Amino acid sequence: MTLETLQKKKILVTGGAGFIGSHLCERLLADGADVLCVDNFFTGQKTNVAHLLGNPNFEIQRHDVTFPLYVEVDEIYNLACPASPVHYQHDPVQTTKTSVHGAINMLGLAKRVGAKIFQASTSEVYGDPNVHPQPEEYWGNVNPIGFRSCYDEGKRCAETLFFDYHRQHGTKIKVARIFNTYGPNMHPNDGRVVSNFIVQALMGTDITIYGDGQQTRSFCFVSDLVEGFVRLMGTGDEVTGPINLGNPGEFTMIELAQAVIRLTGSRSQLVHKPLPSDDPRQRKPDIAKAQSILGWEPRVQLEQGLTATIAYFDKVLSNSGIARR
């Protein structure tokens, strides 16, 4: 056995206490890595990673990526940024700064230490798409001055920075475009459709449908997404992305609400409210590249994933003293 094989890979995960980040930290530790979780806890929750604190290969640090970070690591997963409309619209200027300044700081770190760096981009770079499903070659249809622009354009600019660092400095980059993801560790008040529907159903309140409910989304369970992350990071330097990661199964909001009501046994009724500004009518990934390059495709079916997510939220509500109705 060589000295190299004895050394654990040191991996930084920004936004590591968030919904997806916490699952990624858990997976990387299981794979034998030494993980540094960095989070400013604006949307990340300590409870998401509390069970990892006893692991000698896990370390957590409170830090905001809009400021430089000086650590020695082999790989960086840059997930830091609020991802739900409720949270990213709370302080839109800070949201843009997190995407742009955060990318600059993490790319600067990667350049300094020679680390490979992964950017958690988003399907929001496609905006309200005129092409369906959305392939990576599609440039998108994004409103640059709308209420969602702080997130959409911030992520688009971050992708620009990643590819410019790659071309100008030879930085080893991986860019994934994440489509709607759900699962345990989601924030109960994040305003995303899966968490909204489940919490409303468990509490027996009306389930809010925006617009006519015929707009579609594709829902990927978090364990499938993390598998895609790890596979993309494990590819050779010639693979940069962007690569779509999401579930191509397409469901209307009405269909999702009906599934949640059935699986929770809720008596909640559906109520309709006006569609928010710039809300996309369709969202579905073309995952041909993920299939051919990564050998990846989602395996968890919606009903299976919803069942696990419902159990998580049921426990969260019970621990908060909120009884199911």
Short mmCIF file of C-alpha atoms in Angstrom, two decimals, residues 122-123 126 129 131-136 177-181 216-220 225 243-251 282-291 296-298:
data_model
loop_
_atom_site.label_atom_id
_atom_site.label_comp_id
_atom_site.label_asym_id
_atom_site.label_seq_id
_atom_site.Cartn_x
_atom_site.Cartn_y
_atom_site.Cartn_z
CA THR A 122 -29.90 24.79 -12.08
CA SER A 123 -32.60 24.19 -14.66
CA TYR A 126 -33.45 27.75 -19.08
CA PRO A 129 -38.38 27.39 -21.92
CA VAL A 131 -37.84 24.13 -26.11
CA HIS A 132 -39.21 20.99 -24.47
CA PRO A 133 -37.60 18.92 -23.04
CA GLN A 134 -34.57 21.09 -22.37
CA PRO A 135 -31.19 19.92 -23.75
CA GLU A 136 -27.93 21.44 -22.53
CA ARG A 177 -27.84 21.66 -14.07
CA ILE A 178 -30.19 20.44 -11.36
CA PHE A 179 -33.88 19.96 -12.03
CA ASN A 180 -36.53 19.81 -9.28
CA THR A 181 -35.24 17.64 -6.46
CA THR A 216 -45.48 20.55 -15.26
CA ARG A 217 -42.37 19.67 -13.31
CA SER A 218 -40.04 16.66 -13.19
CA PHE A 219 -39.15 15.43 -9.71
CA CYS A 220 -35.84 13.73 -8.89
CA LEU A 225 -29.22 13.37 -7.75
CA ILE A 243 -24.94 18.14 -17.82
CA ASN A 244 -28.63 17.98 -16.91
CA LEU A 245 -29.41 15.96 -13.79
CA GLY A 246 -33.09 15.35 -13.15
CA ASN A 247 -35.94 12.94 -13.63
CA PRO A 248 -37.57 13.10 -17.08
CA GLY A 249 -40.86 11.84 -15.66
CA GLU A 250 -43.25 14.79 -16.09
CA PHE A 251 -46.20 15.54 -13.78
CA GLN A 282 -42.99 23.36 -18.44
CA ARG A 283 -39.84 21.88 -17.02
CA LYS A 284 -38.40 18.54 -18.10
CA PRO A 285 -34.75 17.55 -18.59
CA ASP A 286 -33.23 15.91 -21.61
CA ILE A 287 -30.83 13.51 -19.83
CA ALA A 288 -29.26 11.88 -22.89
CA LYS A 289 -25.82 13.24 -21.95
CA ALA A 290 -26.08 12.00 -18.36
CA GLN A 291 -27.07 8.58 -19.66
CA TRP A 296 -26.74 7.68 -14.96
CA GLU A 297 -30.50 7.85 -14.79
CA PRO A 298 -32.87 8.23 -11.84
#
